């Protein structure tokens, strides 16, 4: 029996190189070994305001990106989170055993609620990690491949699973995280102290997977660098380190090989080479995205939901029985 993995991305903006290098790239490899479920987590996206028409477009675009990047619907189930209502049902139940202080310490909530002022943050944003726990636990997930930014949320999923099991009897698998060392945290191009993010204030923070060549070159030209002129991979130069990481991951070269390539050259040459590497990687991906029709992707999403729905229904049945609900 293969172990099961579950992961997802929010259709909350333009998917970027961080989402690809920190998540999707690993999923493509993992689907060969694991029973894989990949979700477009639209219920998570609405924890901050979304324009309905853009949300619709982005949900389809995220699914197309999964396919274009190499997620194979024959090997993995791909579906839209809101198509399986058991996610919200289980989230509500888990809300009743989650504690307010454990949610208050979530750094993602602190960061996101500070952006627009805590008083305007939704309760949905506050309980987002509980919905994420429900996503994972609903499918008997053993391993959750994520970027480093999500580790705190996986820890909560583990705590909630163990707490429920202790109180009501063995029901959930306590999941483990899986973080790949490389790509685990791609930082913003405008500020290497913060992660690359869809919802960043400036579009110069990220390279979107759908950015045209001209935009990519402009963004890389504007990317912040550190003092000095040599291309050196070290912690003292976090901006350059991040750019070398991106270069290295996209061209399958080690940071030392990148350093060697640009020995004796300056930031100008390095940035041109990096922009070329990104364009060479993204152009074929974008062509593949463009070749997938909406009808095709909707059909795949429907089949994906049909594949995983029985697992979710069975789990909710089990949970309700344990809780003492009349079924
Ligand atoms: N900068 C990053 N480096 C490495 N991995 C990253 N991920 C996100 N940003 C980076 C990984 O992408 C997956 C999906 O993320 P998400 O869309 O569910 O939410 P997020 O982590 O909050 O991503 P963003 O881009 O920052 O979105 P917004 O701005 O909408 O919140 C996860 O596996 C994550 O680790």
Short mmCIF file of C-alpha atoms and ligand atoms in Angstrom, two decimals:
data_model
loop_
_atom_site.label_atom_id
_atom_site.label_comp_id
_atom_site.label_asym_id
_atom_site.label_seq_id
_atom_site.Cartn_x
_atom_site.Cartn_y
_atom_site.Cartn_z
CA UNK A 1 0.00 0.00 0.00
CA UNK A 2 1.34 3.42 -0.96
CA UNK A 3 1.42 6.13 1.70
CA UNK A 4 -0.96 9.04 1.09
CA UNK A 5 0.06 12.68 0.63
CA UNK A 6 -2.23 15.72 0.48
CA UNK A 7 -1.36 19.29 -0.41
CA UNK A 8 -2.95 22.35 -1.93
CA UNK A 9 -2.51 25.94 -3.08
CA UNK A 10 -4.89 28.86 -2.69
CA UNK A 11 -6.22 30.51 -5.86
CA UNK A 12 -5.65 33.83 -4.10
CA UNK A 13 -3.55 35.54 -6.76
CA UNK A 14 -0.79 34.79 -9.21
CA UNK A 15 1.11 31.60 -8.49
CA UNK A 16 4.81 32.37 -8.30
CA UNK A 17 8.21 30.71 -8.36
CA UNK A 18 7.99 30.16 -4.58
CA UNK A 19 4.81 28.10 -4.99
CA UNK A 20 6.45 26.13 -7.80
CA UNK A 21 9.87 25.53 -6.20
CA UNK A 22 8.52 25.09 -2.65
CA UNK A 23 5.53 22.92 -3.54
CA UNK A 24 4.52 21.89 -7.07
CA UNK A 25 7.98 20.79 -8.23
CA UNK A 26 8.15 18.31 -5.34
CA UNK A 27 4.60 17.09 -5.87
CA UNK A 28 5.45 16.06 -9.43
CA UNK A 29 8.18 13.76 -8.10
CA UNK A 30 6.22 12.54 -5.09
CA UNK A 31 3.22 11.40 -7.17
CA UNK A 32 5.41 8.57 -8.49
CA UNK A 33 5.81 7.11 -5.01
CA UNK A 34 2.74 8.22 -3.07
CA UNK A 35 -1.02 7.99 -3.35
CA UNK A 36 -1.36 11.72 -4.09
CA UNK A 37 -4.20 14.19 -3.58
CA UNK A 38 -3.72 17.79 -4.73
CA UNK A 39 -6.36 20.38 -4.10
CA UNK A 40 -7.12 23.93 -5.23
CA UNK A 41 -8.07 25.37 -1.87
CA UNK A 42 -10.69 27.99 -2.75
CA UNK A 43 -12.27 27.90 0.74
CA UNK A 44 -8.92 29.06 2.11
CA UNK A 45 -8.65 31.83 -0.48
CA UNK A 46 -11.84 33.54 0.74
CA UNK A 47 -10.38 34.07 4.22
CA UNK A 48 -9.21 37.37 2.71
CA UNK A 49 -11.47 39.33 0.32
CA UNK A 50 -11.58 38.00 -3.28
CA UNK A 51 -13.28 39.32 -6.39
CA UNK A 52 -15.67 36.49 -7.42
CA UNK A 53 -14.88 36.65 -11.13
CA UNK A 54 -11.11 36.67 -10.50
CA UNK A 55 -11.45 33.83 -7.99
CA UNK A 56 -13.23 31.76 -10.64
CA UNK A 57 -10.47 32.44 -13.19
CA UNK A 58 -7.65 31.81 -10.73
CA UNK A 59 -9.17 28.52 -9.52
CA UNK A 60 -9.10 27.20 -13.08
CA UNK A 61 -5.65 28.68 -13.68
CA UNK A 62 -4.17 26.97 -10.60
CA UNK A 63 -5.52 23.60 -11.77
CA UNK A 64 -4.07 24.21 -15.25
CA UNK A 65 -0.71 25.06 -13.66
CA UNK A 66 -0.77 21.77 -11.72
CA UNK A 67 -1.33 19.88 -14.98
CA UNK A 68 1.15 21.90 -17.04
CA UNK A 69 3.82 21.44 -14.34
CA UNK A 70 3.45 17.67 -14.57
CA UNK A 71 0.78 16.57 -12.09
CA UNK A 72 -0.73 13.60 -13.87
CA UNK A 73 -4.47 13.10 -13.24
CA UNK A 74 -4.02 9.38 -13.89
CA UNK A 75 -1.64 9.16 -10.93
CA UNK A 76 -2.95 11.92 -8.66
CA UNK A 77 -6.41 13.18 -7.72
CA UNK A 78 -6.77 16.91 -8.48
CA UNK A 79 -9.93 18.65 -7.29
CA UNK A 80 -11.45 21.87 -5.97
CA UNK A 81 -11.80 22.01 -2.18
CA UNK A 82 -15.33 23.46 -2.16
CA UNK A 83 -16.55 20.53 -4.28
CA UNK A 84 -16.22 18.26 -1.23
CA UNK A 85 -18.41 19.77 1.49
CA UNK A 86 -16.94 17.42 4.12
CA UNK A 87 -13.94 19.80 4.39
CA UNK A 88 -16.10 22.48 6.01
CA UNK A 89 -18.05 19.94 8.04
CA UNK A 90 -14.90 18.49 9.58
CA UNK A 91 -13.40 21.97 10.05
CA UNK A 92 -16.43 22.95 12.18
CA UNK A 93 -16.06 19.85 14.31
CA UNK A 94 -12.32 20.44 14.78
CA UNK A 95 -13.06 24.08 15.69
CA UNK A 96 -14.78 22.73 18.77
CA UNK A 97 -11.58 21.08 20.04
CA UNK A 98 -9.08 23.73 18.86
CA UNK A 99 -8.08 26.28 21.51
CA UNK A 100 -8.06 30.04 20.94
CA UNK A 101 -4.45 30.54 22.24
CA UNK A 102 -3.05 27.90 19.85
CA UNK A 103 -4.60 29.77 16.91
CA UNK A 104 -3.50 33.16 18.24
CA UNK A 105 0.14 32.14 18.03
CA UNK A 106 0.01 31.26 14.31
CA UNK A 107 2.48 33.52 12.53
CA UNK A 108 0.55 33.49 9.25
CA UNK A 109 -2.51 34.88 11.05
CA UNK A 110 -0.41 37.50 12.77
CA UNK A 111 1.22 38.55 9.46
CA UNK A 112 -1.94 38.57 7.38
CA UNK A 113 -4.16 40.20 10.01
CA UNK A 114 -1.60 42.95 10.47
CA UNK A 115 -1.57 43.76 6.77
CA UNK A 116 -5.03 45.36 6.75
CA UNK A 117 -5.46 45.88 10.47
CA UNK A 118 -6.46 43.20 12.97
CA UNK A 119 -9.96 44.66 13.45
CA UNK A 120 -10.80 43.94 9.78
CA UNK A 121 -9.39 40.36 9.81
CA UNK A 122 -12.10 37.74 9.36
CA UNK A 123 -12.86 34.90 11.77
CA UNK A 124 -12.21 32.67 8.74
CA UNK A 125 -8.62 33.90 8.61
CA UNK A 126 -8.27 33.13 12.31
CA UNK A 127 -9.52 29.55 11.95
CA UNK A 128 -7.76 28.95 8.60
CA UNK A 129 -5.32 26.45 10.18
CA UNK A 130 -8.26 24.38 11.46
CA UNK A 131 -9.68 24.13 7.93
CA UNK A 132 -6.21 23.10 6.78
CA UNK A 133 -6.14 20.40 9.47
CA UNK A 134 -9.55 19.19 8.22
CA UNK A 135 -8.24 19.05 4.62
CA UNK A 136 -5.39 16.82 5.73
CA UNK A 137 -7.17 14.59 8.26
CA UNK A 138 -10.21 13.96 6.06
CA UNK A 139 -8.18 11.75 3.71
CA UNK A 140 -6.09 9.71 6.18
CA UNK A 141 -3.07 11.68 4.97
CA UNK A 142 0.23 10.35 6.21
CA UNK A 143 2.55 13.00 4.78
CA UNK A 144 2.02 16.66 3.86
CA UNK A 145 4.57 18.14 1.46
CA UNK A 146 4.78 21.89 2.13
CA UNK A 147 7.12 24.85 2.23
CA UNK A 148 8.66 25.83 5.56
CA UNK A 149 6.03 28.58 6.08
CA UNK A 150 3.34 25.92 6.66
CA UNK A 151 5.10 23.86 9.36
CA UNK A 152 3.23 25.51 12.23
CA UNK A 153 -0.08 24.60 10.56
CA UNK A 154 0.95 20.96 10.17
CA UNK A 155 1.88 20.89 13.84
CA UNK A 156 -1.66 22.03 14.68
CA UNK A 157 -3.14 19.32 12.44
CA UNK A 158 -1.08 16.76 14.37
CA UNK A 159 -2.21 18.17 17.73
CA UNK A 160 -5.88 18.19 16.72
CA UNK A 161 -5.70 14.63 15.37
CA UNK A 162 -4.07 13.36 18.56
CA UNK A 163 -6.51 15.32 20.77
CA UNK A 164 -9.57 13.95 18.93
CA UNK A 165 -8.19 10.40 19.02
CA UNK A 166 -7.53 10.65 22.75
CA UNK A 167 -11.00 11.98 23.51
CA UNK A 168 -13.13 9.91 21.13
CA UNK A 169 -10.98 6.91 20.16
CA UNK A 170 -8.64 6.21 17.26
CA UNK A 171 -10.05 8.12 14.25
CA UNK A 172 -7.35 10.15 12.52
CA UNK A 173 -3.86 9.39 11.28
CA UNK A 174 -1.43 11.86 12.87
CA UNK A 175 0.27 13.31 9.78
CA UNK A 176 3.94 14.18 9.25
CA UNK A 177 5.25 17.09 7.25
CA UNK A 178 7.69 16.74 4.39
CA UNK A 179 9.83 19.78 3.60
CA UNK A 180 12.44 19.59 0.91
CA UNK A 181 15.60 21.38 1.90
CA UNK A 182 15.97 23.22 -1.39
CA UNK A 183 13.17 25.57 -2.36
CA UNK A 184 11.68 25.39 1.11
CA UNK A 185 11.64 29.17 1.40
CA UNK A 186 11.97 31.40 -1.64
CA UNK A 187 12.21 34.99 -0.52
CA UNK A 188 10.71 38.17 -1.99
CA UNK A 189 12.70 39.88 -4.76
CA UNK A 190 12.03 43.24 -3.13
CA UNK A 191 12.85 42.14 0.42
CA UNK A 192 14.87 39.00 1.19
CA UNK A 193 13.64 38.99 4.79
CA UNK A 194 10.08 38.09 3.73
CA UNK A 195 8.92 35.11 1.72
CA UNK A 196 7.83 35.46 -1.88
CA UNK A 197 4.06 35.79 -1.64
CA UNK A 198 1.02 36.11 -3.94
CA UNK A 199 -0.52 38.69 -1.69
CA UNK A 200 2.63 40.85 -1.39
CA UNK A 201 1.97 44.59 -1.58
CA UNK A 202 4.22 44.99 -4.63
CA UNK A 203 4.26 42.84 -7.76
CA UNK A 204 8.04 43.30 -7.70
CA UNK A 205 8.04 40.83 -4.77
CA UNK A 206 7.45 37.81 -7.01
CA UNK A 207 7.84 36.28 -10.45
CA UNK A 208 4.44 34.90 -11.39
CA UNK A 209 4.44 31.64 -13.31
CA UNK A 210 2.36 33.45 -15.95
CA UNK A 211 4.53 36.59 -16.20
CA UNK A 212 5.54 37.50 -19.76
CA UNK A 213 9.25 37.69 -20.66
CA UNK A 214 9.41 41.48 -20.55
CA UNK A 215 7.95 41.58 -17.01
CA UNK A 216 10.34 38.85 -15.82
CA UNK A 217 13.36 40.79 -17.10
CA UNK A 218 12.08 44.02 -15.55
CA UNK A 219 11.45 42.37 -12.17
CA UNK A 220 14.87 40.69 -12.08
CA UNK A 221 16.56 43.96 -13.02
CA UNK A 222 14.77 45.66 -10.09
CA UNK A 223 15.41 42.80 -7.61
CA UNK A 224 17.36 44.02 -4.59
CA UNK A 225 20.95 42.83 -4.20
CA UNK A 226 23.49 43.16 -1.41
CA UNK A 227 26.57 45.34 -1.21
CA UNK A 228 29.67 44.21 -3.11
CA UNK A 229 29.85 43.06 -6.70
CA UNK A 230 30.95 39.40 -6.59
CA UNK A 231 28.53 36.53 -7.08
CA UNK A 232 28.94 34.71 -3.75
CA UNK A 233 26.52 32.32 -2.07
CA UNK A 234 26.52 33.09 1.65
CA UNK A 235 24.23 34.02 4.53
CA UNK A 236 25.70 37.54 4.73
CA UNK A 237 24.20 38.25 1.32
CA UNK A 238 20.59 37.09 1.71
CA UNK A 239 19.24 38.83 -1.41
CA UNK A 240 21.93 37.33 -3.64
CA UNK A 241 21.63 33.96 -1.92
CA UNK A 242 17.92 33.90 -2.76
CA UNK A 243 18.57 34.77 -6.42
CA UNK A 244 21.28 32.08 -6.65
CA UNK A 245 18.86 29.59 -5.10
CA UNK A 246 16.24 30.36 -7.74
CA UNK A 247 18.85 30.07 -10.51
CA UNK A 248 20.18 26.84 -9.09
CA UNK A 249 16.76 25.20 -8.68
CA UNK A 250 15.58 26.15 -12.15
CA UNK A 251 18.72 24.99 -13.95
CA UNK A 252 19.47 21.97 -11.73
CA UNK A 253 22.92 23.28 -10.85
CA UNK A 254 24.38 23.60 -7.38
CA UNK A 255 24.92 27.09 -5.90
CA UNK A 256 28.69 26.38 -6.15
CA UNK A 257 28.32 25.75 -9.88
CA UNK A 258 26.42 29.02 -10.27
CA UNK A 259 29.16 30.87 -8.36
CA UNK A 260 31.74 29.36 -10.71
CA UNK A 261 29.74 30.32 -13.81
CA UNK A 262 29.77 33.96 -12.77
CA UNK A 263 33.30 34.12 -11.31
CA UNK A 264 34.85 37.44 -12.30
CA UNK A 265 31.50 38.77 -13.50
CA UNK A 266 29.19 41.25 -11.81
CA UNK A 267 25.51 41.58 -10.88
CA UNK A 268 24.57 42.72 -14.40
CA UNK A 269 25.73 39.47 -16.02
CA UNK A 270 24.31 37.38 -13.22
CA UNK A 271 20.89 39.03 -13.45
CA UNK A 272 20.81 38.58 -17.24
CA UNK A 273 21.68 34.90 -16.81
CA UNK A 274 19.06 34.48 -14.10
CA UNK A 275 16.38 36.19 -16.23
CA UNK A 276 17.30 33.86 -19.13
CA UNK A 277 17.01 30.82 -16.86
CA UNK A 278 13.56 31.91 -15.64
CA UNK A 279 12.31 32.70 -19.16
CA UNK A 280 13.65 29.37 -20.47
CA UNK A 281 11.82 27.56 -17.71
CA UNK A 282 8.55 29.50 -17.80
CA UNK A 283 8.00 29.81 -21.57
CA UNK A 284 7.30 26.11 -22.17
CA UNK A 285 5.27 25.92 -18.97
CA UNK A 286 3.15 28.85 -20.14
CA UNK A 287 2.66 27.21 -23.55
CA UNK A 288 1.42 24.07 -21.84
CA UNK A 289 -0.94 26.10 -19.62
CA UNK A 290 -2.32 27.83 -22.74
CA UNK A 291 -2.92 24.49 -24.47
CA UNK A 292 -5.29 23.20 -21.75
CA UNK A 293 -8.93 24.16 -22.29
CA UNK A 294 -11.30 25.13 -19.47
CA UNK A 295 -13.58 22.22 -20.40
CA UNK A 296 -10.69 19.75 -20.14
CA UNK A 297 -9.58 21.00 -16.74
CA UNK A 298 -13.15 21.07 -15.36
CA UNK A 299 -13.61 17.46 -16.42
CA UNK A 300 -10.37 16.45 -14.66
CA UNK A 301 -11.43 18.34 -11.50
CA UNK A 302 -14.81 16.62 -11.48
CA UNK A 303 -13.22 13.19 -11.86
CA UNK A 304 -10.69 14.04 -9.14
CA UNK A 305 -13.48 14.99 -6.72
CA UNK A 306 -15.36 11.79 -7.56
CA UNK A 307 -12.23 9.78 -6.75
CA UNK A 308 -11.68 11.25 -3.28
CA UNK A 309 -15.30 11.88 -2.20
CA UNK A 310 -15.87 8.32 -0.84
CA UNK A 311 -12.85 8.69 1.48
CA UNK A 312 -14.21 11.99 2.84
CA UNK A 313 -17.75 10.62 3.31
CA UNK A 314 -16.45 7.57 5.17
CA UNK A 315 -14.30 9.71 7.47
CA UNK A 316 -17.13 12.10 8.35
CA UNK A 317 -19.41 9.13 9.04
CA UNK A 318 -16.81 7.72 11.43
CA UNK A 319 -16.31 11.12 13.12
CA UNK A 320 -20.06 11.67 13.59
CA UNK A 321 -20.49 8.22 15.09
CA UNK A 322 -17.64 8.85 17.53
CA UNK A 323 -19.16 12.21 18.54
CA UNK A 324 -22.54 10.65 19.30
CA UNK A 325 -24.46 12.21 16.43
CA UNK A 326 -27.58 10.39 15.20
CA UNK A 327 -26.71 9.29 11.66
N1 LIG B 1 7.98 31.77 -0.83
C1 LIG B 1 7.76 30.47 -0.78
N2 LIG B 1 8.79 29.58 -0.79
C2 LIG B 1 8.58 28.25 -0.75
N3 LIG B 1 7.34 27.71 -0.71
C3 LIG B 1 6.29 28.56 -0.71
N4 LIG B 1 4.95 28.36 -0.68
C4 LIG B 1 4.32 29.54 -0.69
N5 LIG B 1 5.19 30.54 -0.74
C5 LIG B 1 6.43 29.97 -0.75
C6 LIG B 1 4.33 27.03 -0.64
O1 LIG B 1 3.29 27.01 -1.61
C7 LIG B 1 2.24 26.19 -1.13
C8 LIG B 1 0.92 26.85 -1.29
O2 LIG B 1 0.82 28.06 -0.63
P1 LIG B 1 -0.62 28.71 -0.45
O3 LIG B 1 -1.09 29.29 -1.70
O4 LIG B 1 -1.57 27.77 0.17
O5 LIG B 1 -0.42 29.79 0.62
P2 LIG B 1 0.81 30.54 1.11
O6 LIG B 1 1.82 29.62 1.69
O7 LIG B 1 0.28 31.59 2.02
O8 LIG B 1 1.39 31.15 -0.24
P3 LIG B 1 1.48 32.64 -0.68
O9 LIG B 1 2.03 32.72 -2.03
O10 LIG B 1 2.15 33.46 0.37
O11 LIG B 1 -0.04 33.04 -0.80
P4 LIG B 1 -0.84 34.18 -0.09
O12 LIG B 1 -0.04 35.41 -0.29
O13 LIG B 1 -2.15 34.18 -0.81
O14 LIG B 1 -0.96 33.78 1.32
C9 LIG B 1 2.56 25.82 0.31
O15 LIG B 1 3.08 24.50 0.31
C10 LIG B 1 3.62 26.80 0.68
O16 LIG B 1 4.50 26.27 1.66
#
